[in-house]
mmCIF file of C-alpha atoms in Angstrom:
data_model
loop_
_atom_site.group_PDB
_atom_site.id
_atom_site.type_symbol
_atom_site.label_atom_id
_atom_site.label_comp_id
_atom_site.label_asym_id
_atom_site.label_seq_id
_atom_site.Cartn_x
_atom_site.Cartn_y
_atom_site.Cartn_z
ATOM 1 C CA MET A 1 -6.141 19.185 -13.296
ATOM 2 C CA ILE A 2 -9.706 20.414 -13.863
ATOM 3 C CA ALA A 3 -12.754 18.208 -14.390
ATOM 4 C CA LEU A 4 -15.211 19.356 -17.061
ATOM 5 C CA ASN A 5 -18.798 18.177 -17.279
ATOM 6 C CA GLU A 6 -19.438 19.108 -20.917
ATOM 7 C CA PRO A 7 -17.534 17.562 -22.558
ATOM 8 C CA SER A 8 -16.613 15.031 -19.887
ATOM 9 C CA ALA A 9 -12.858 15.417 -19.617
ATOM 10 C CA LEU A 10 -9.898 16.087 -17.378
ATOM 11 C CA VAL A 11 -7.893 19.084 -18.544
ATOM 12 C CA ALA A 12 -4.416 20.143 -17.450
ATOM 13 C CA VAL A 13 -3.951 23.909 -17.050
ATOM 14 C CA ASP A 14 -0.992 26.006 -15.934
ATOM 15 C CA ARG A 15 -0.936 28.241 -12.868
ATOM 16 C CA THR A 16 -1.881 31.349 -14.817
ATOM 17 C CA LYS A 17 -5.088 29.746 -16.082
ATOM 18 C CA ALA A 18 -5.801 28.234 -12.672
ATOM 19 C CA ARG A 19 -5.558 31.636 -10.966
ATOM 20 C CA ALA A 20 -7.870 33.094 -13.614
ATOM 21 C CA LEU A 21 -10.370 30.426 -12.587
ATOM 22 C CA GLY A 22 -10.060 31.409 -8.945
ATOM 23 C CA ILE A 23 -7.709 28.591 -7.899
ATOM 24 C CA ASP A 24 -4.527 29.335 -5.971
ATOM 25 C CA GLY A 25 -2.082 26.691 -4.791
ATOM 26 C CA GLY A 26 -0.585 28.852 -2.065
ATOM 27 C CA GLU A 27 2.726 27.564 -0.726
ATOM 28 C CA VAL A 28 2.653 24.581 -3.090
ATOM 29 C CA TRP A 29 3.075 26.973 -6.002
ATOM 30 C CA GLU A 30 6.127 28.736 -4.611
ATOM 31 C CA GLN A 31 8.290 26.046 -6.212
ATOM 32 C CA THR A 32 9.249 25.947 -9.880
ATOM 33 C CA ASP A 33 6.346 24.834 -12.047
ATOM 34 C CA LYS A 34 7.246 21.463 -13.599
ATOM 35 C CA GLY A 35 4.032 21.262 -15.590
ATOM 36 C CA LEU A 36 3.085 17.605 -16.019
ATOM 37 C CA ASP A 37 6.682 16.415 -15.655
ATOM 38 C CA ILE A 38 6.283 15.404 -12.005
ATOM 39 C CA ASP A 39 6.701 12.096 -10.221
ATOM 40 C CA ARG A 40 3.196 12.092 -8.785
ATOM 41 C CA PHE A 41 0.075 14.204 -8.515
ATOM 42 C CA GLN A 42 -1.150 15.301 -5.096
ATOM 43 C CA ALA A 43 -3.864 12.653 -5.471
ATOM 44 C CA PRO A 44 -4.593 10.076 -8.163
ATOM 45 C CA ASN A 45 -6.812 11.264 -10.997
ATOM 46 C CA GLU A 46 -8.333 7.806 -11.275
ATOM 47 C CA VAL A 47 -8.687 4.861 -8.919
ATOM 48 C CA HIS A 48 -9.556 1.315 -9.928
ATOM 49 C CA LEU A 49 -11.711 -0.045 -7.108
ATOM 50 C CA ALA A 50 -12.344 -3.782 -6.838
ATOM 51 C CA VAL A 51 -15.898 -4.108 -5.520
ATOM 52 C CA THR A 52 -15.479 -7.889 -5.232
ATOM 53 C CA ALA A 53 -12.894 -10.599 -5.833
ATOM 54 C CA ARG A 54 -15.593 -13.136 -6.694
ATOM 55 C CA CYS A 55 -16.513 -14.380 -10.165
ATOM 56 C CA PRO A 56 -18.060 -17.662 -11.335
ATOM 57 C CA VAL A 57 -16.933 -17.442 -14.978
ATOM 58 C CA GLY A 58 -13.383 -18.818 -14.607
ATOM 59 C CA CYS A 59 -11.566 -17.078 -17.481
ATOM 60 C CA GLN A 60 -8.084 -18.564 -18.003
ATOM 61 C CA GLY A 61 -6.503 -15.129 -18.264
ATOM 62 C CA CYS A 62 -8.071 -13.577 -15.145
ATOM 63 C CA TYR A 63 -5.432 -11.294 -13.645
ATOM 64 C CA MET A 64 -7.092 -11.456 -10.205
ATOM 65 C CA ASP A 65 -7.541 -15.236 -10.136
ATOM 66 C CA ALA A 66 -11.142 -14.419 -9.199
ATOM 67 C CA ARG A 67 -13.216 -17.316 -7.886
ATOM 68 C CA PRO A 68 -16.703 -17.766 -6.363
ATOM 69 C CA ASP A 69 -15.312 -17.977 -2.817
ATOM 70 C CA ARG A 70 -13.030 -14.920 -2.841
ATOM 71 C CA HIS A 71 -13.390 -11.826 -0.630
ATOM 72 C CA HIS A 72 -16.566 -9.783 -1.045
ATOM 73 C CA PRO A 73 -16.498 -6.426 0.802
ATOM 74 C CA THR A 74 -19.620 -5.007 2.397
ATOM 75 C CA PHE A 75 -21.398 -1.913 1.144
ATOM 76 C CA GLU A 76 -20.193 -0.032 4.219
ATOM 77 C CA GLU A 77 -16.555 -0.934 3.492
ATOM 78 C CA LEU A 78 -16.826 0.272 -0.100
ATOM 79 C CA ALA A 79 -18.720 3.413 0.928
ATOM 80 C CA SER A 80 -15.911 4.247 3.364
ATOM 81 C CA ARG A 81 -13.341 3.824 0.588
ATOM 82 C CA LEU A 82 -15.333 6.051 -1.753
ATOM 83 C CA ARG A 83 -15.529 8.782 0.885
ATOM 84 C CA SER A 84 -11.791 8.515 1.487
ATOM 85 C CA LEU A 85 -11.031 8.825 -2.229
ATOM 86 C CA ALA A 86 -13.360 11.803 -2.612
ATOM 87 C CA GLY A 87 -11.626 13.445 0.335
ATOM 88 C CA GLN A 88 -8.263 13.021 -1.412
ATOM 89 C CA GLY A 89 -9.533 14.846 -4.478
ATOM 90 C CA VAL A 90 -9.836 11.861 -6.838
ATOM 91 C CA PHE A 91 -11.803 12.582 -10.031
ATOM 92 C CA ARG A 92 -12.822 9.167 -11.312
ATOM 93 C CA VAL A 93 -13.378 5.721 -9.803
ATOM 94 C CA ALA A 94 -13.610 2.591 -11.956
ATOM 95 C CA PHE A 95 -15.530 -0.316 -10.413
ATOM 96 C CA GLY A 96 -14.209 -3.750 -11.252
ATOM 97 C CA GLY A 97 -13.718 -7.205 -9.808
ATOM 98 C CA GLY A 98 -13.963 -10.102 -9.974
ATOM 99 C CA GLU A 99 -17.335 -9.649 -11.595
ATOM 100 C CA ALA A 100 -18.938 -6.429 -10.396
ATOM 101 C CA LEU A 101 -22.409 -7.434 -11.577
ATOM 102 C CA ILE A 102 -22.772 -10.036 -8.850
ATOM 103 C CA ARG A 103 -23.368 -7.129 -6.437
ATOM 104 C CA ASP A 104 -26.998 -6.101 -5.930
ATOM 105 C CA ASP A 105 -25.974 -2.658 -4.637
ATOM 106 C CA LEU A 106 -24.062 -1.381 -7.659
ATOM 107 C CA CYS A 107 -26.587 1.374 -8.338
ATOM 108 C CA GLU A 108 -26.345 2.574 -4.738
ATOM 109 C CA LEU A 109 -22.540 2.616 -4.965
ATOM 110 C CA ALA A 110 -22.631 4.568 -8.238
ATOM 111 C CA THR A 111 -25.142 7.042 -6.788
ATOM 112 C CA LEU A 112 -22.971 7.555 -3.707
ATOM 113 C CA ALA A 113 -19.906 8.115 -5.863
ATOM 114 C CA ARG A 114 -21.764 10.724 -7.881
ATOM 115 C CA GLU A 115 -22.998 12.477 -4.737
ATOM 116 C CA LEU A 116 -19.389 12.615 -3.514
ATOM 117 C CA GLY A 117 -18.255 14.238 -6.769
ATOM 118 C CA LEU A 118 -16.679 11.101 -8.227
ATOM 119 C CA GLU A 119 -17.316 10.007 -11.799
ATOM 120 C CA ALA A 120 -18.075 6.274 -11.702
ATOM 121 C CA THR A 121 -17.362 3.797 -14.491
ATOM 122 C CA MET A 122 -17.444 0.004 -14.474
ATOM 123 C CA THR A 123 -15.925 -2.972 -16.297
ATOM 124 C CA THR A 124 -17.913 -6.208 -16.595
ATOM 125 C CA SER A 125 -18.146 -9.451 -18.551
ATOM 126 C CA GLY A 126 -21.872 -8.792 -18.850
ATOM 127 C CA LEU A 127 -22.716 -11.788 -16.668
ATOM 128 C CA GLY A 128 -26.483 -12.028 -16.270
ATOM 129 C CA LEU A 129 -27.167 -8.408 -17.206
ATOM 130 C CA THR A 130 -30.828 -7.956 -18.098
ATOM 131 C CA ALA A 131 -32.445 -5.164 -20.069
ATOM 132 C CA GLU A 132 -34.311 -4.064 -16.944
ATOM 133 C CA ARG A 133 -31.185 -3.849 -14.808
ATOM 134 C CA ALA A 134 -29.320 -1.954 -17.533
ATOM 135 C CA LYS A 135 -31.917 0.810 -17.224
ATOM 136 C CA SER A 136 -30.909 1.355 -13.597
ATOM 137 C CA PHE A 137 -27.275 2.202 -14.403
ATOM 138 C CA GLY A 138 -27.843 5.872 -15.251
ATOM 139 C CA ASP A 139 -25.391 7.115 -12.611
ATOM 140 C CA PHE A 140 -22.471 5.475 -14.414
ATOM 141 C CA ALA A 141 -20.543 7.731 -16.770
ATOM 142 C CA GLN A 142 -19.639 4.672 -18.849
ATOM 143 C CA ILE A 143 -19.716 0.887 -18.611
ATOM 144 C CA ASN A 144 -17.087 -1.145 -20.424
ATOM 145 C CA VAL A 145 -17.924 -4.694 -21.450
ATOM 146 C CA SER A 146 -15.121 -7.212 -21.967
ATOM 147 C CA TRP A 147 -15.421 -8.559 -25.516
ATOM 148 C CA ASP A 148 -12.271 -9.915 -27.134
ATOM 149 C CA GLY A 149 -13.208 -10.297 -30.754
ATOM 150 C CA PRO A 150 -15.650 -11.604 -33.363
ATOM 151 C CA GLY A 151 -16.528 -15.205 -34.052
ATOM 152 C CA HIS A 152 -14.918 -17.614 -31.625
ATOM 153 C CA VAL A 153 -12.009 -15.298 -30.826
ATOM 154 C CA HIS A 154 -13.649 -14.189 -27.578
ATOM 155 C CA GLU A 155 -13.856 -17.760 -26.277
ATOM 156 C CA GLN A 156 -10.278 -18.471 -27.415
ATOM 157 C CA VAL A 157 -8.883 -15.467 -25.561
ATOM 158 C CA ARG A 158 -10.955 -16.066 -22.429
ATOM 159 C CA GLY A 159 -10.542 -19.823 -22.395
ATOM 160 C CA VAL A 160 -14.211 -20.281 -21.564
ATOM 161 C CA GLY A 161 -17.030 -22.274 -23.119
ATOM 162 C CA ARG A 162 -19.489 -21.282 -25.803
ATOM 163 C CA GLY A 163 -22.015 -18.709 -24.742
ATOM 164 C CA ALA A 164 -19.576 -16.224 -23.216
ATOM 165 C CA ARG A 165 -19.486 -14.151 -26.412
ATOM 166 C CA GLU A 166 -23.271 -14.067 -26.660
ATOM 167 C CA MET A 167 -23.467 -12.995 -23.010
ATOM 168 C CA ALA A 168 -21.122 -10.060 -23.646
ATOM 169 C CA VAL A 169 -22.916 -8.999 -26.846
ATOM 170 C CA ARG A 170 -26.289 -9.183 -25.122
ATOM 171 C CA ALA A 171 -25.020 -6.962 -22.299
ATOM 172 C CA ILE A 172 -23.725 -4.394 -24.803
ATOM 173 C CA GLU A 173 -27.079 -4.337 -26.573
ATOM 174 C CA HIS A 174 -28.997 -3.893 -23.313
ATOM 175 C CA LEU A 175 -26.789 -0.973 -22.250
ATOM 176 C CA VAL A 176 -27.013 0.737 -25.656
ATOM 177 C CA GLN A 177 -30.793 0.427 -25.613
ATOM 178 C CA ALA A 178 -30.843 1.882 -22.089
ATOM 179 C CA ASP A 179 -28.801 4.898 -23.295
ATOM 180 C CA VAL A 180 -25.914 4.034 -20.971
ATOM 181 C CA PRO A 181 -22.574 5.008 -22.571
ATOM 182 C CA VAL A 182 -20.818 1.781 -23.537
ATOM 183 C CA GLY A 183 -17.184 1.002 -24.230
ATOM 184 C CA ILE A 184 -15.644 -2.316 -25.189
ATOM 185 C CA ASN A 185 -12.479 -3.736 -23.670
ATOM 186 C CA MET A 186 -10.546 -6.024 -26.003
ATOM 187 C CA VAL A 187 -7.516 -7.923 -24.724
ATOM 188 C CA LEU A 188 -4.918 -8.325 -27.465
ATOM 189 C CA THR A 189 -3.215 -11.694 -27.716
ATOM 190 C CA ARG A 190 -1.376 -13.335 -30.577
ATOM 191 C CA GLN A 191 -4.579 -15.312 -31.230
ATOM 192 C CA SER A 192 -6.793 -12.213 -31.516
ATOM 193 C CA PHE A 193 -4.351 -9.814 -33.191
ATOM 194 C CA ASP A 194 -5.411 -10.549 -36.771
ATOM 195 C CA SER A 195 -9.057 -9.900 -35.832
ATOM 196 C CA LEU A 196 -8.319 -6.370 -34.614
ATOM 197 C CA GLU A 197 -9.780 -4.429 -37.552
ATOM 198 C CA GLN A 198 -12.785 -6.727 -37.844
ATOM 199 C CA GLY A 199 -13.301 -6.349 -34.110
ATOM 200 C CA ALA A 200 -13.255 -2.555 -34.425
ATOM 201 C CA ARG A 201 -15.921 -2.695 -37.123
ATOM 202 C CA GLN A 202 -18.071 -5.004 -35.032
ATOM 203 C CA ALA A 203 -17.660 -2.846 -31.895
ATOM 204 C CA ALA A 204 -18.885 0.168 -33.861
ATOM 205 C CA ALA A 205 -21.834 -1.844 -35.194
ATOM 206 C CA PHE A 206 -22.789 -2.739 -31.625
ATOM 207 C CA GLY A 207 -23.110 0.969 -30.853
ATOM 208 C CA ALA A 208 -20.100 1.219 -28.543
ATOM 209 C CA GLN A 209 -18.641 4.686 -28.038
ATOM 210 C CA GLU A 210 -15.057 3.487 -27.923
ATOM 211 C CA LEU A 211 -12.833 0.442 -28.161
ATOM 212 C CA GLN A 212 -10.125 0.105 -25.541
ATOM 213 C CA LEU A 213 -7.266 -2.252 -26.367
ATOM 214 C CA LEU A 214 -5.574 -3.952 -23.443
ATOM 215 C CA ARG A 215 -2.199 -5.644 -23.291
ATOM 216 C CA TYR A 216 -2.197 -9.233 -22.030
ATOM 217 C CA LYS A 217 -0.276 -9.149 -18.736
ATOM 218 C CA PRO A 218 1.249 -11.880 -16.548
ATOM 219 C CA ALA A 219 -0.835 -11.720 -13.378
ATOM 220 C CA GLY A 220 -3.149 -14.189 -11.689
ATOM 221 C CA ARG A 221 -4.151 -17.109 -13.924
ATOM 222 C CA ALA A 222 -2.755 -15.280 -16.955
ATOM 223 C CA THR A 223 0.771 -16.298 -15.893
ATOM 224 C CA LEU A 224 0.080 -19.947 -16.742
ATOM 225 C CA GLU A 225 0.010 -19.557 -20.520
ATOM 226 C CA TYR A 226 1.560 -16.128 -20.788
ATOM 227 C CA GLN A 227 4.365 -17.041 -23.188
ATOM 228 C CA ALA A 228 1.909 -18.672 -25.587
ATOM 229 C CA ARG A 229 -0.625 -15.819 -25.520
ATOM 230 C CA ARG A 230 1.426 -12.618 -25.461
ATOM 231 C CA LEU A 231 1.902 -10.741 -28.741
ATOM 232 C CA THR A 232 4.836 -11.829 -30.876
ATOM 233 C CA LEU A 233 7.626 -9.339 -31.588
ATOM 234 C CA GLU A 234 6.362 -8.963 -35.154
ATOM 235 C CA GLN A 235 2.852 -8.187 -33.927
ATOM 236 C CA ARG A 236 4.166 -5.627 -31.427
ATOM 237 C CA GLU A 237 6.053 -3.822 -34.195
ATOM 238 C CA GLU A 238 3.061 -3.982 -36.526
ATOM 239 C CA LEU A 239 0.556 -2.670 -33.964
ATOM 240 C CA PRO A 240 1.079 1.119 -34.476
ATOM 241 C CA GLY A 241 0.333 0.763 -38.196
ATOM 242 C CA ARG A 242 -2.773 -1.306 -37.489
ATOM 243 C CA LEU A 243 -4.053 1.326 -35.071
ATOM 244 C CA ARG A 244 -3.464 4.145 -37.589
ATOM 245 C CA SER A 245 -5.419 2.227 -40.210
ATOM 246 C CA ILE A 246 -8.419 1.903 -37.882
ATOM 247 C CA VAL A 247 -8.252 5.588 -36.946
ATOM 248 C CA LYS A 248 -7.908 6.765 -40.556
ATOM 249 C CA GLN A 249 -10.949 4.713 -41.542
ATOM 250 C CA GLY A 250 -12.929 6.349 -38.749
ATOM 251 C CA LEU A 251 -14.211 2.989 -37.578
ATOM 252 C CA ILE A 252 -14.440 3.822 -33.866
ATOM 253 C CA ARG A 253 -12.718 5.903 -31.216
ATOM 254 C CA LEU A 254 -9.685 3.982 -29.979
ATOM 255 C CA ARG A 255 -7.990 3.919 -26.600
ATOM 256 C CA ILE A 256 -4.934 1.880 -25.706
ATOM 257 C CA ASP A 257 -3.859 1.053 -22.202
ATOM 258 C CA CYS A 258 -0.734 2.729 -20.862
ATOM 259 C CA SER A 259 1.399 -0.426 -21.074
ATOM 260 C CA MET A 260 1.164 -0.472 -24.899
ATOM 261 C CA ILE A 261 3.122 2.745 -25.429
ATOM 262 C CA PRO A 262 6.489 0.877 -25.612
ATOM 263 C CA PHE A 263 5.288 -0.789 -28.811
ATOM 264 C CA PHE A 264 5.677 2.601 -30.536
ATOM 265 C CA SER A 265 9.407 2.775 -29.723
ATOM 266 C CA ARG A 266 10.592 1.728 -33.194
ATOM 267 C CA ASP A 267 7.697 3.217 -35.112
ATOM 268 C CA PRO A 268 9.031 5.857 -37.551
ATOM 269 C CA GLU A 269 5.732 7.794 -37.551
ATOM 270 C CA SER A 270 5.528 8.252 -33.779
ATOM 271 C CA ASP A 271 5.295 11.932 -32.877
ATOM 272 C CA VAL A 272 6.347 12.363 -29.254
ATOM 273 C CA ALA A 273 5.412 16.056 -29.188
ATOM 274 C CA ALA A 274 1.901 15.238 -30.427
ATOM 275 C CA MET A 275 1.567 12.485 -27.835
ATOM 276 C CA GLN A 276 2.541 14.909 -25.083
ATOM 277 C CA ARG A 277 0.163 17.552 -26.400
ATOM 278 C CA TRP A 278 -2.754 15.131 -26.338
ATOM 279 C CA GLY A 279 -1.885 13.660 -22.941
ATOM 280 C CA VAL A 280 -0.789 10.242 -24.179
ATOM 281 C CA GLN A 281 1.100 8.573 -21.347
ATOM 282 C CA GLY A 282 2.710 5.250 -20.581
ATOM 283 C CA CYS A 283 2.564 3.668 -17.132
ATOM 284 C CA GLU A 284 0.677 5.993 -14.791
ATOM 285 C CA GLY A 285 0.868 3.685 -11.770
ATOM 286 C CA GLY A 286 1.739 5.707 -8.683
ATOM 287 C CA ARG A 287 1.723 8.970 -10.661
ATOM 288 C CA SER A 288 -1.934 9.618 -11.475
ATOM 289 C CA LEU A 289 -3.367 6.116 -11.024
ATOM 290 C CA MET A 290 -3.961 4.018 -7.915
ATOM 291 C CA THR A 291 -5.815 0.750 -7.457
ATOM 292 C CA VAL A 292 -7.627 -0.521 -4.379
ATOM 293 C CA GLY A 293 -8.190 -4.250 -3.983
ATOM 294 C CA ALA A 294 -11.238 -5.987 -2.575
ATOM 295 C CA LYS A 295 -9.629 -6.052 0.874
ATOM 296 C CA GLY A 296 -8.777 -2.354 0.723
ATOM 297 C CA ARG A 297 -5.059 -2.616 -0.049
ATOM 298 C CA ALA A 298 -3.754 0.161 -2.317
ATOM 299 C CA SER A 299 -1.328 -0.543 -5.186
ATOM 300 C CA PRO A 300 0.084 1.417 -8.123
ATOM 301 C CA CYS A 301 -1.388 -1.042 -10.639
ATOM 302 C CA SER A 302 -4.209 -3.608 -10.742
ATOM 303 C CA PHE A 303 -1.733 -6.244 -11.945
ATOM 304 C CA TRP A 304 0.876 -5.615 -9.259
ATOM 305 C CA ARG A 305 1.166 -8.500 -6.794
ATOM 306 C CA ASP A 306 4.318 -7.865 -4.707
ATOM 307 C CA ARG A 307 3.555 -6.821 -1.147
ATOM 308 C CA ASP A 308 5.882 -5.144 1.329
ATOM 309 C CA ASP A 309 5.451 -5.125 5.091
ATOM 310 C CA TYR A 310 4.260 -1.534 5.188
ATOM 311 C CA LYS A 311 0.549 -1.255 6.026
ATOM 312 C CA ALA A 312 -0.829 2.208 5.383
ATOM 313 C CA LYS A 313 -3.371 3.602 7.828
ATOM 314 C CA SER A 314 -5.351 5.197 5.007
ATOM 315 C CA LEU A 315 -5.555 5.332 1.216
ATOM 316 C CA SER A 316 -4.084 8.837 1.225
ATOM 317 C CA GLU A 317 -1.120 7.619 3.286
ATOM 318 C CA ALA A 318 -0.616 4.714 0.865
ATOM 319 C CA TRP A 319 -0.502 7.206 -2.017
ATOM 320 C CA GLU A 320 2.200 9.155 -0.208
ATOM 321 C CA ARG A 321 4.356 6.387 1.277
ATOM 322 C CA ASP A 322 3.732 2.936 -0.183
ATOM 323 C CA ALA A 323 7.023 1.349 -1.327
ATOM 324 C CA ALA A 324 5.592 0.065 -4.613
ATOM 325 C CA MET A 325 4.219 3.515 -5.465
ATOM 326 C CA LYS A 326 7.672 4.955 -4.831
ATOM 327 C CA GLY A 327 9.318 2.225 -6.914
ATOM 328 C CA PHE A 328 7.114 2.973 -9.912
ATOM 329 C CA ARG A 329 7.846 6.697 -9.586
ATOM 330 C CA ASP A 330 11.586 6.270 -9.133
ATOM 331 C CA PHE A 331 11.951 4.038 -12.182
ATOM 332 C CA ALA A 332 9.957 6.408 -14.390
ATOM 333 C CA ALA A 333 12.187 9.295 -13.224
ATOM 334 C CA GLU A 334 15.468 7.436 -13.865
ATOM 335 C CA PRO A 335 14.897 4.370 -16.072
ATOM 336 C CA SER A 336 17.734 2.067 -17.036
ATOM 337 C CA GLU A 337 19.154 1.731 -20.534
ATOM 338 C CA PRO A 338 17.978 1.646 -23.223
ATOM 339 C CA CYS A 339 14.970 3.588 -21.876
ATOM 340 C CA SER A 340 17.103 6.446 -20.555
ATOM 341 C CA THR A 341 18.200 7.440 -24.076
ATOM 342 C CA CYS A 342 14.934 6.671 -25.892
ATOM 343 C CA SER A 343 13.124 9.577 -27.564
ATOM 344 C CA LEU A 344 9.812 8.035 -26.450
ATOM 345 C CA ARG A 345 10.791 8.127 -22.783
ATOM 346 C CA PRO A 346 8.786 11.292 -21.865
ATOM 347 C CA VAL A 347 5.532 9.535 -22.734
ATOM 348 C CA CYS A 348 6.436 5.855 -22.311
ATOM 349 C CA ARG A 349 7.881 6.112 -18.774
ATOM 350 C CA GLY A 350 9.799 2.847 -19.142
ATOM 351 C CA GLY A 351 7.039 0.420 -20.048
ATOM 352 C CA CYS A 352 5.310 -2.210 -17.922
ATOM 353 C CA ARG A 353 6.748 -3.026 -14.490
ATOM 354 C CA VAL A 354 4.615 -6.176 -14.220
ATOM 355 C CA VAL A 355 5.992 -7.664 -17.447
ATOM 356 C CA ALA A 356 9.560 -6.799 -16.429
ATOM 357 C CA LYS A 357 9.069 -8.502 -13.060
ATOM 358 C CA HIS A 358 7.646 -11.641 -14.638
ATOM 359 C CA LEU A 359 10.162 -12.074 -17.462
ATOM 360 C CA LEU A 360 13.341 -10.638 -15.916
ATOM 361 C CA GLY A 361 12.809 -11.185 -12.208
ATOM 362 C CA SER A 362 13.027 -7.468 -11.445
ATOM 363 C CA ALA A 363 10.396 -4.784 -11.927
ATOM 364 C CA TRP A 364 13.072 -2.108 -12.109
ATOM 365 C CA LEU A 365 14.405 -2.976 -15.558
ATOM 366 C CA SER A 366 13.274 -1.875 -19.018
ATOM 367 C CA ASP A 367 10.134 -3.498 -20.403
ATOM 368 C CA PRO A 368 11.545 -6.663 -22.053
ATOM 369 C CA GLU A 369 8.769 -6.779 -24.679
ATOM 370 C CA CYS A 370 9.475 -3.290 -26.007
ATOM 371 C CA PRO A 371 10.711 -3.757 -29.604
ATOM 372 C CA ARG A 372 13.542 -1.280 -29.019
ATOM 373 C CA VAL A 373 14.651 -3.108 -25.872
ATOM 374 C CA VAL A 374 14.562 -6.430 -27.769
ATOM 375 C CA ARG A 375 16.726 -5.015 -30.582
ATOM 376 C CA TYR A 376 19.060 -3.559 -27.971
ATOM 377 C CA GLY A 377 19.664 -7.103 -26.747
ATOM 378 C CA LEU A 378 17.979 -6.958 -23.323
ATOM 379 C CA GLY A 379 14.431 -7.928 -24.212
ATOM 380 C CA LYS A 380 12.353 -11.048 -24.767
ATOM 381 C CA PRO A 381 11.249 -11.556 -28.371
#
């Protein structure tokens, strides 16, 4: 994997190209080259780093159950974690929370990350972001603001009072005016699904560079009303067509999170070869993605809550030996039916482990919300 500055991208190359660039893997390359079909990379490409577990907003669907009195690591603790990740060879670190903006030292953290060779991004609700502070975020490669739809959809999805939508929109405007690259994160629920195209148009009008669609997942406070908020089976099957319509209209650049790939399982227009060619992947937890919580505990996914007794001495050791990391990798390598015979398996990797754990009681079963799994008789419509 090679990081490019212009354009900003991670590119996968084979050994021949790598050697032409002056890179040689030595003994590691004596084995058969599996290309990208491997259980894990030597280090995660991206790490989601919780810079705090505190947040005063109180969104009903908060996957961290963030509250004002939660753990808040020191600058020194976070700096140590950044140095450790840079030493592993990580490319990108995504700051999150809780609400990251409650930290006064965000700029210093982003500057340190950049000095260490890490590309820093951030996700925020926009809480209290001023035009002046937005101008100080030049060391961030991109900042994503959580905005879940036009009108009152945002408040409905978040379960918060009036004013939350205006706060998010104001933050987007401040960042655009400060020439900070802005993305928008939109959580898809059954309540917001019909506003998807309108939301894409509005996101483009705001000046956002991309719209990232996120699957509603059962973690933290989101477990309380999960059944009532998750997409219906009909919406899951309709989603690929909705996304194609937005792309064909050229409304805005779209990204979907890795847990949405199963929704393409019954889509007749899905082109697995094209997905592979363009690097579209399902669950990357434990393979190229790692998350680090506010207390420094590493996990394969930000939504993963199960904890084993193993306490890694370092983040690099956690990447190598953590039981949850291994579980994610093992399932992706040998998923159960009907995933094992699905044509989408090379890119889907078995769907969401968090959803399977919540609905079926075991993370090591096929994603029960995948339309193909539902039709097979093992899923949850």
